[in-house]
């Protein structure tokens, strides 16, 4: 599929310069379908607080629990409603090359500004296979490669990234392996976003990272903006650590889903296999909000501790 | 799925006032996937010649040969590229209520301005079932109901349309049964578009139709614009009849597909079960183009008679 | 996809000799999914009363309301559970050649004995297109062609059937156009099944039809067996007419769905756009059952008149 | 979906007693579709050499590269052709609970004897979420839980397995973590299959494992049968290690795909992201075959070293 429309062409440099990108949460109605009204509110709050881009259907947004038609629809919806105010980066990656190709074609066709691509998790492949996989999609448009071995079971090593970085469509790397790896890339002129909220301050100010692709910014976009834009600030960074540790106590987005429900900005609906954090952790969150200041968090309702019965867990949707 | 974004809200009156809507052709690459570059060119030519709306994935656009993810993608793509210049009406109808509900939700979510809905063809249902079917989707946004018994095997009778016309989301009816039926509706204040190019002049000027949802306008948008906007013109109307008769000699879009390929604006690729018109009919088309004037047709290449071998027919895509 | 396993090979003659084939009803659970327990009971009752084949996912079985994965699953399930006792004919036809090819490959791969193929309804095509469509699937295995212009909007004329009848995979034609057409084919040695329960007695005994593909046999398999096997019987035929007229008062399977629910053999769950017959028609059915004898109908519960509130109508499933 | 047919009921004890299960390879035609003829040959050779069960669409069979309809079709096909001779275990697991539920329902409906379930890889979840995920599918029929943290990024710890082992549908665990973990389970009376071919001899004879779910048995079913059935045999085990090390030099099934192509039993067609082993490794395989004896491997053609040009790599299929 090819389209020559100028408005579909995003300059890769526009992606490279983004400092704060949120891996946006996907909220649900009680029957498990998307709650687009809540979603639009979430994205609006991100825009108002200075976030420059969103990852749609990342692991945080639970792309792995979407059918592809839901996924592409959500990308198209986000472009249509917010594409003029924020960069829309679709997670059209997959462990199946066929699916990655198809989804990436469709994502660019509906106007996404860039694609996020993961290496083939679970199924895994050889280094040659990994390179073939990425080459199958890189020609389509601006691309961010995502390395998170703790999820994929396989590191994307520098000797894969270096040749790929020659491709003019490579915007950069979302790297979760740590600051040493980040520095290796930034020294070579490769754009990197930290994929770890607890490290992103140092990545940004000490290791050359351009910014962060953040989960925490779903909750405190303004403070994350400050952290990425306003210069080195170890004090602020330290203040955020308890929240970040709470968020990642269980695999993301379990903490985020629980937090946003307790802040009253999304319904307490979970698509399985995600379930809410237990009561004591939910109580802990209220304390964290008070400590950091409710006004720094998204939404306007009082933060509350939800009961077990408040949550709806859904297996068929 | 609910979205409150203002830009997604199209006023139903904006749909009601459209006089010339094209049921746009979907062009293909040699492997059967969409040729979006050609598609964008087609839509651009429509816009330049004054067409006000497009039906995406209608029977003309071969929605019945698309997977739903292709179909919704094409709607989202059209909105993203051209939604500011032309009204995008997605054919999210189906003979399955489930599919109609799902596709219509998705279509509005990616920004389509209105939905086109057909009664349950082939499977058919009772009058009560037909009303339930339409009621399942009418609340979602501006809607055009499409009546074409020669395809569906079942008329949508006035006693179905009249109660539905009370719904503020009903923009109007695309009616193929004839001018008597059209007049019945327009007398009752219901907006109607002719679905028959050979009758649309009279429907518009003598029977109260607002305009036409046209196949022929894919080829001669400017002349169809004149026919719908510039007052009664039986001379022009008569001049167009040979083209229209040629176009509908076989079930649409067989003639249209053949014509656009010979005009050099789409590749000669057919998704089965459509096949090109035979040679003698293809030769006839060249004569019709010369008679009406090449400059009135879309595209700039010389019209040519394609050989059988020029066509690619595809069953797997 | 190719498989050489002998058990997957059904001789086309085994299909040609079937006299009584039921277009089997697909029953649902209250959430709209298949009720396989009820389905298995229905099929078992067919086998016990001498029915020789079932059409899975025909228009009666509401294949048009299934996703293809549901459809193929139901074919595979039927083969797995009953394939040794009854011929399983999957309705893998579609108005999309791509879908027909894919579904037919999958249907034969999971063991169906024959495919039922319809001409491209709704979208329609030329005679050449229709032949290309059928040629795309005929090589895969034993095939029955289904002609029902009142649903498809387009007749399959004899000049399409005659050349196709040379294909050794053509088992025959399910013909709804009438006995004159049937006689035309049977005189030419083409196997025909009547697709009209009200005509099938005459088709069988006076016009050379091999048998019937029946809706009514869902309800009274034993009597239909008698009608097709035990010789000319105008008395029995006349006795059945009131039931058949009641069944087809509204588009099939509305009457059948209502009847089976009132006989207590399926739950009163309808997938939209089908809705139950109104109360007075439901009451009428009880009289018909008493007239013909409850013991001639499937199931063992008393026939009852269901209330409007007893029915569950489902749009999302 | 519920079915009461007796032939669909497999006793969980029939699964528990299997000693040699092959994670069967899925072979492809040059256009990327399944080559069912080659598949049937592969399964037949497994049956002839005494293999008792197959995993259909496991990671070895590249279930992660299948659409779900392909996957369920392959399960249904295997049941239909070979279900009387070998146990068919469908890998209907997923990191999405919805997909796992849907696929497992469909798999049992088409007759699979047991399901293989993985914990939510890539997306991951909490322990509570993992248990909810498994509980969503365990009630449907005999189940094997599969633990492979090197692929999933998350161990299934004993405190998840122990409570689940109380469920009468749990047949056992396919465990890749090692013999210490295996012994922990077998001491507790839980059935375990080794998921590591290089350890399976010891797992079976020294740590209480019932048997192996093997990749290597695709190639040498007879020798693997001997290894699992004929008593402790460290000599044979040592002889097999070079082959096993060769097979797992790159992520499985890269080695297996390369080997079967060179043995002439499948076409050299790879679905990306898998690519063949490089030339030197391909040459090495020929030596290994000669060392172990060609007659111990499946197929009858001479083993050959394929050229790079012999392989077809496919991204769209």
PDB file of C-alpha atoms in Angstrom, chain B residues 133-315:
ATOM      1  CA  UNK B 133     -31.023  -4.106  12.545  1.00  0.00           C
ATOM      2  CA  UNK B 134     -31.141  -0.416  11.679  1.00  0.00           C
ATOM      3  CA  UNK B 135     -31.907   0.551  15.268  1.00  0.00           C
ATOM      4  CA  UNK B 136     -28.739  -1.239  16.314  1.00  0.00           C
ATOM      5  CA  UNK B 137     -26.624   1.295  14.448  1.00  0.00           C
ATOM      6  CA  UNK B 138     -28.657   4.489  13.986  1.00  0.00           C
ATOM      7  CA  UNK B 139     -27.718   5.968  17.367  1.00  0.00           C
ATOM      8  CA  UNK B 140     -24.029   6.081  16.456  1.00  0.00           C
ATOM      9  CA  UNK B 141     -24.063   9.015  14.062  1.00  0.00           C
ATOM     10  CA  UNK B 142     -25.346  10.401  10.768  1.00  0.00           C
ATOM     11  CA  UNK B 143     -26.700   7.573   8.651  1.00  0.00           C
ATOM     12  CA  UNK B 144     -27.807   6.993   5.072  1.00  0.00           C
ATOM     13  CA  UNK B 145     -30.043   3.977   4.444  1.00  0.00           C
ATOM     14  CA  UNK B 146     -29.456   2.225   1.145  1.00  0.00           C
ATOM     15  CA  UNK B 147     -32.268   0.460  -0.722  1.00  0.00           C
ATOM     16  CA  UNK B 148     -31.287  -1.683  -3.699  1.00  0.00           C
ATOM     17  CA  UNK B 149     -33.599  -4.725  -3.943  1.00  0.00           C
ATOM     18  CA  UNK B 150     -31.918  -5.927  -7.133  1.00  0.00           C
ATOM     19  CA  UNK B 151     -28.867  -6.682  -5.001  1.00  0.00           C
ATOM     20  CA  UNK B 152     -30.407  -7.493  -1.617  1.00  0.00           C
ATOM     21  CA  UNK B 153     -33.377  -9.539  -2.757  1.00  0.00           C
ATOM     22  CA  UNK B 154     -35.637  -7.537  -0.448  1.00  0.00           C
ATOM     23  CA  UNK B 155     -37.143  -4.066  -0.696  1.00  0.00           C
ATOM     24  CA  UNK B 156     -36.952  -1.667   2.242  1.00  0.00           C
ATOM     25  CA  UNK B 157     -40.563  -0.545   2.133  1.00  0.00           C
ATOM     26  CA  UNK B 158     -41.805   2.946   3.068  1.00  0.00           C
ATOM     27  CA  UNK B 159     -43.303   1.617   6.290  1.00  0.00           C
ATOM     28  CA  UNK B 160     -39.768   0.890   7.458  1.00  0.00           C
ATOM     29  CA  UNK B 161     -38.337   4.217   6.301  1.00  0.00           C
ATOM     30  CA  UNK B 162     -41.076   6.427   7.705  1.00  0.00           C
ATOM     31  CA  UNK B 163     -40.592   5.509  11.397  1.00  0.00           C
ATOM     32  CA  UNK B 164     -36.796   5.503  11.006  1.00  0.00           C
ATOM     33  CA  UNK B 165     -36.953   8.983   9.490  1.00  0.00           C
ATOM     34  CA  UNK B 166     -37.964  10.269  12.918  1.00  0.00           C
ATOM     35  CA  UNK B 167     -34.476   9.440  14.165  1.00  0.00           C
ATOM     36  CA  UNK B 168     -32.422  12.658  14.124  1.00  0.00           C
ATOM     37  CA  UNK B 169     -29.402  10.694  12.872  1.00  0.00           C
ATOM     38  CA  UNK B 170     -31.108   9.680   9.643  1.00  0.00           C
ATOM     39  CA  UNK B 171     -29.573  11.857   6.966  1.00  0.00           C
ATOM     40  CA  UNK B 172     -31.605  10.265   4.213  1.00  0.00           C
ATOM     41  CA  UNK B 173     -32.098   7.392   1.828  1.00  0.00           C
ATOM     42  CA  UNK B 174     -30.116   6.202  -1.173  1.00  0.00           C
ATOM     43  CA  UNK B 175     -32.981   4.855  -3.240  1.00  0.00           C
ATOM     44  CA  UNK B 176     -32.689   2.671  -6.345  1.00  0.00           C
ATOM     45  CA  UNK B 177     -36.335   1.667  -6.743  1.00  0.00           C
ATOM     46  CA  UNK B 178     -37.288   4.635  -8.897  1.00  0.00           C
ATOM     47  CA  UNK B 179     -38.660   8.117  -9.014  1.00  0.00           C
ATOM     48  CA  UNK B 180     -42.111   7.302  -7.772  1.00  0.00           C
ATOM     49  CA  UNK B 181     -40.672   5.994  -4.521  1.00  0.00           C
ATOM     50  CA  UNK B 182     -38.334   8.967  -4.353  1.00  0.00           C
ATOM     51  CA  UNK B 183     -41.192  11.382  -4.687  1.00  0.00           C
ATOM     52  CA  UNK B 184     -43.094   9.613  -1.924  1.00  0.00           C
ATOM     53  CA  UNK B 185     -40.216  10.301   0.416  1.00  0.00           C
ATOM     54  CA  UNK B 186     -39.327  13.800  -0.670  1.00  0.00           C
ATOM     55  CA  UNK B 187     -42.967  14.797  -0.309  1.00  0.00           C
ATOM     56  CA  UNK B 188     -42.689  13.638   3.273  1.00  0.00           C
ATOM     57  CA  UNK B 189     -39.608  15.739   3.837  1.00  0.00           C
ATOM     58  CA  UNK B 190     -37.155  12.853   3.747  1.00  0.00           C
ATOM     59  CA  UNK B 191     -33.839  13.517   2.009  1.00  0.00           C
ATOM     60  CA  UNK B 192     -33.206  11.157  -0.906  1.00  0.00           C
ATOM     61  CA  UNK B 193     -30.268  10.526  -3.173  1.00  0.00           C
ATOM     62  CA  UNK B 194     -30.807   8.701  -6.393  1.00  0.00           C
ATOM     63  CA  UNK B 195     -28.838   5.480  -6.605  1.00  0.00           C
ATOM     64  CA  UNK B 196     -29.374   5.195 -10.361  1.00  0.00           C
ATOM     65  CA  UNK B 197     -27.204   7.386 -12.551  1.00  0.00           C
ATOM     66  CA  UNK B 198     -29.590   7.055 -15.510  1.00  0.00           C
ATOM     67  CA  UNK B 199     -32.469   8.483 -13.473  1.00  0.00           C
ATOM     68  CA  UNK B 200     -30.689  10.965 -11.275  1.00  0.00           C
ATOM     69  CA  UNK B 201     -31.267  14.024 -13.441  1.00  0.00           C
ATOM     70  CA  UNK B 202     -35.014  13.577 -13.262  1.00  0.00           C
ATOM     71  CA  UNK B 203     -34.884  12.527  -9.601  1.00  0.00           C
ATOM     72  CA  UNK B 204     -33.076  15.734  -8.780  1.00  0.00           C
ATOM     73  CA  UNK B 205     -35.058  18.187 -10.865  1.00  0.00           C
ATOM     74  CA  UNK B 206     -38.519  16.582 -11.041  1.00  0.00           C
ATOM     75  CA  UNK B 207     -38.939  14.373  -7.988  1.00  0.00           C
ATOM     76  CA  UNK B 208     -37.316  16.314  -5.191  1.00  0.00           C
ATOM     77  CA  UNK B 209     -34.137  14.292  -4.733  1.00  0.00           C
ATOM     78  CA  UNK B 210     -31.308  16.190  -3.108  1.00  0.00           C
ATOM     79  CA  UNK B 211     -28.755  14.671  -5.425  1.00  0.00           C
ATOM     80  CA  UNK B 212     -27.083  11.456  -6.419  1.00  0.00           C
ATOM     81  CA  UNK B 213     -24.753   8.848  -5.016  1.00  0.00           C
ATOM     82  CA  UNK B 214     -23.038   8.149  -8.272  1.00  0.00           C
ATOM     83  CA  UNK B 215     -20.843   5.572  -9.948  1.00  0.00           C
ATOM     84  CA  UNK B 216     -20.462   7.550 -13.164  1.00  0.00           C
ATOM     85  CA  UNK B 217     -18.937  10.487 -11.291  1.00  0.00           C
ATOM     86  CA  UNK B 218     -15.823   8.375 -10.781  1.00  0.00           C
ATOM     87  CA  UNK B 219     -15.254   8.966 -14.504  1.00  0.00           C
ATOM     88  CA  UNK B 220     -16.786  12.371 -15.232  1.00  0.00           C
ATOM     89  CA  UNK B 221     -17.061  14.235 -11.931  1.00  0.00           C
ATOM     90  CA  UNK B 222     -17.294  17.621 -13.592  1.00  0.00           C
ATOM     91  CA  UNK B 223     -20.198  16.717 -15.840  1.00  0.00           C
ATOM     92  CA  UNK B 224     -22.058  15.057 -12.984  1.00  0.00           C
ATOM     93  CA  UNK B 225     -21.482  18.207 -10.953  1.00  0.00           C
ATOM     94  CA  UNK B 226     -23.056  20.221 -13.759  1.00  0.00           C
ATOM     95  CA  UNK B 227     -25.975  17.781 -13.914  1.00  0.00           C
ATOM     96  CA  UNK B 228     -26.704  18.131 -10.191  1.00  0.00           C
ATOM     97  CA  UNK B 229     -25.954  21.811  -9.658  1.00  0.00           C
ATOM     98  CA  UNK B 230     -26.566  23.812 -12.800  1.00  0.00           C
ATOM     99  CA  UNK B 231     -30.281  23.337 -13.275  1.00  0.00           C
ATOM    100  CA  UNK B 232     -32.400  21.085 -15.427  1.00  0.00           C
ATOM    101  CA  UNK B 233     -30.420  19.997 -18.468  1.00  0.00           C
ATOM    102  CA  UNK B 234     -32.026  17.221 -20.510  1.00  0.00           C
ATOM    103  CA  UNK B 235     -29.483  17.745 -23.278  1.00  0.00           C
ATOM    104  CA  UNK B 236     -26.531  16.972 -21.037  1.00  0.00           C
ATOM    105  CA  UNK B 237     -28.480  14.144 -19.475  1.00  0.00           C
ATOM    106  CA  UNK B 238     -29.073  12.577 -22.868  1.00  0.00           C
ATOM    107  CA  UNK B 239     -25.430  12.946 -23.803  1.00  0.00           C
ATOM    108  CA  UNK B 240     -24.466  10.916 -20.731  1.00  0.00           C
ATOM    109  CA  UNK B 241     -26.871   8.039 -21.275  1.00  0.00           C
ATOM    110  CA  UNK B 242     -24.629   6.013 -23.654  1.00  0.00           C
ATOM    111  CA  UNK B 243     -21.828   6.092 -21.077  1.00  0.00           C
ATOM    112  CA  UNK B 244     -24.180   5.128 -18.256  1.00  0.00           C
ATOM    113  CA  UNK B 245     -25.699   2.293 -20.227  1.00  0.00           C
ATOM    114  CA  UNK B 246     -22.245   1.038 -21.091  1.00  0.00           C
ATOM    115  CA  UNK B 247     -21.241   1.208 -17.415  1.00  0.00           C
ATOM    116  CA  UNK B 248     -24.170  -0.863 -16.195  1.00  0.00           C
ATOM    117  CA  UNK B 249     -24.258  -3.381 -19.005  1.00  0.00           C
ATOM    118  CA  UNK B 250     -22.798  -5.843 -16.507  1.00  0.00           C
ATOM    119  CA  UNK B 251     -23.143  -5.648 -12.725  1.00  0.00           C
ATOM    120  CA  UNK B 252     -21.293  -2.643 -11.363  1.00  0.00           C
ATOM    121  CA  UNK B 253     -18.314  -2.139 -10.839  1.00  0.00           C
ATOM    122  CA  UNK B 254     -17.232  -4.320 -13.757  1.00  0.00           C
ATOM    123  CA  UNK B 255     -17.711  -1.502 -16.262  1.00  0.00           C
ATOM    124  CA  UNK B 256     -16.189   1.112 -13.976  1.00  0.00           C
ATOM    125  CA  UNK B 257     -13.127  -1.021 -13.254  1.00  0.00           C
ATOM    126  CA  UNK B 258     -12.596  -1.601 -16.957  1.00  0.00           C
ATOM    127  CA  UNK B 259     -13.059   2.073 -17.781  1.00  0.00           C
ATOM    128  CA  UNK B 260     -10.667   3.425 -15.150  1.00  0.00           C
ATOM    129  CA  UNK B 261      -7.996   0.960 -16.225  1.00  0.00           C
ATOM    130  CA  UNK B 262      -8.358   2.044 -19.862  1.00  0.00           C
ATOM    131  CA  UNK B 263      -8.165   5.692 -18.815  1.00  0.00           C
ATOM    132  CA  UNK B 264      -4.811   4.894 -17.217  1.00  0.00           C
ATOM    133  CA  UNK B 265      -5.741   6.053 -13.716  1.00  0.00           C
ATOM    134  CA  UNK B 266      -5.758   2.637 -12.055  1.00  0.00           C
ATOM    135  CA  UNK B 267      -3.822  -0.546 -12.734  1.00  0.00           C
ATOM    136  CA  UNK B 268      -5.791  -3.223 -14.597  1.00  0.00           C
ATOM    137  CA  UNK B 269      -6.060  -5.406 -11.506  1.00  0.00           C
ATOM    138  CA  UNK B 270      -9.349  -7.116 -10.627  1.00  0.00           C
ATOM    139  CA  UNK B 271     -10.220  -8.863  -7.432  1.00  0.00           C
ATOM    140  CA  UNK B 272     -12.373 -11.876  -8.318  1.00  0.00           C
ATOM    141  CA  UNK B 273     -15.290 -12.455  -8.822  1.00  0.00           C
ATOM    142  CA  UNK B 274     -14.973  -9.355 -11.005  1.00  0.00           C
ATOM    143  CA  UNK B 275     -13.485  -9.751 -14.461  1.00  0.00           C
ATOM    144  CA  UNK B 276     -13.044  -7.130 -17.180  1.00  0.00           C
ATOM    145  CA  UNK B 277     -15.592  -6.468 -19.888  1.00  0.00           C
ATOM    146  CA  UNK B 278     -14.860  -8.329 -23.137  1.00  0.00           C
ATOM    147  CA  UNK B 279     -12.825  -6.794 -25.915  1.00  0.00           C
ATOM    148  CA  UNK B 280     -15.719  -5.442 -27.975  1.00  0.00           C
ATOM    149  CA  UNK B 281     -17.102  -3.606 -24.971  1.00  0.00           C
ATOM    150  CA  UNK B 282     -13.646  -2.261 -24.190  1.00  0.00           C
ATOM    151  CA  UNK B 283     -13.386  -0.962 -27.733  1.00  0.00           C
ATOM    152  CA  UNK B 284     -16.835   0.620 -27.402  1.00  0.00           C
ATOM    153  CA  UNK B 285     -15.637   2.595 -24.383  1.00  0.00           C
ATOM    154  CA  UNK B 286     -12.966   4.347 -26.400  1.00  0.00           C
ATOM    155  CA  UNK B 287     -15.643   5.589 -28.743  1.00  0.00           C
ATOM    156  CA  UNK B 288     -17.764   6.837 -25.872  1.00  0.00           C
ATOM    157  CA  UNK B 289     -14.827   8.754 -24.410  1.00  0.00           C
ATOM    158  CA  UNK B 290     -14.116  10.410 -27.730  1.00  0.00           C
ATOM    159  CA  UNK B 291     -17.777  11.296 -28.168  1.00  0.00           C
ATOM    160  CA  UNK B 292     -18.040  12.922 -24.726  1.00  0.00           C
ATOM    161  CA  UNK B 293     -14.550  14.403 -24.872  1.00  0.00           C
ATOM    162  CA  UNK B 294     -11.461  12.952 -23.184  1.00  0.00           C
ATOM    163  CA  UNK B 295     -11.078  16.188 -21.231  1.00  0.00           C
ATOM    164  CA  UNK B 296     -14.306  15.479 -19.362  1.00  0.00           C
ATOM    165  CA  UNK B 297     -12.914  12.227 -17.990  1.00  0.00           C
ATOM    166  CA  UNK B 298     -10.510  11.803 -15.096  1.00  0.00           C
ATOM    167  CA  UNK B 299      -6.837  11.300 -15.843  1.00  0.00           C
ATOM    168  CA  UNK B 300      -4.593  12.672 -18.505  1.00  0.00           C
ATOM    169  CA  UNK B 301      -3.355   9.715 -20.479  1.00  0.00           C
ATOM    170  CA  UNK B 302      -4.864   8.726 -23.793  1.00  0.00           C
ATOM    171  CA  UNK B 303      -7.690   6.270 -23.431  1.00  0.00           C
ATOM    172  CA  UNK B 304      -6.673   2.866 -24.761  1.00  0.00           C
ATOM    173  CA  UNK B 305      -8.112  -0.552 -25.460  1.00  0.00           C
ATOM    174  CA  UNK B 306      -6.409  -2.974 -23.129  1.00  0.00           C
ATOM    175  CA  UNK B 307      -5.649  -6.513 -24.224  1.00  0.00           C
ATOM    176  CA  UNK B 308      -6.845  -9.541 -22.313  1.00  0.00           C
ATOM    177  CA  UNK B 309      -3.267 -10.119 -21.231  1.00  0.00           C
ATOM    178  CA  UNK B 310      -3.025  -6.698 -19.655  1.00  0.00           C
ATOM    179  CA  UNK B 311      -5.454  -7.641 -16.900  1.00  0.00           C
ATOM    180  CA  UNK B 312      -4.497  -9.308 -13.650  1.00  0.00           C
ATOM    181  CA  UNK B 313      -7.275 -11.285 -11.930  1.00  0.00           C
ATOM    182  CA  UNK B 314      -6.690 -12.192  -8.302  1.00  0.00           C
ATOM    183  CA  UNK B 315      -8.377 -14.740  -6.067  1.00  0.00           C
TER     184      UNK B 315
END
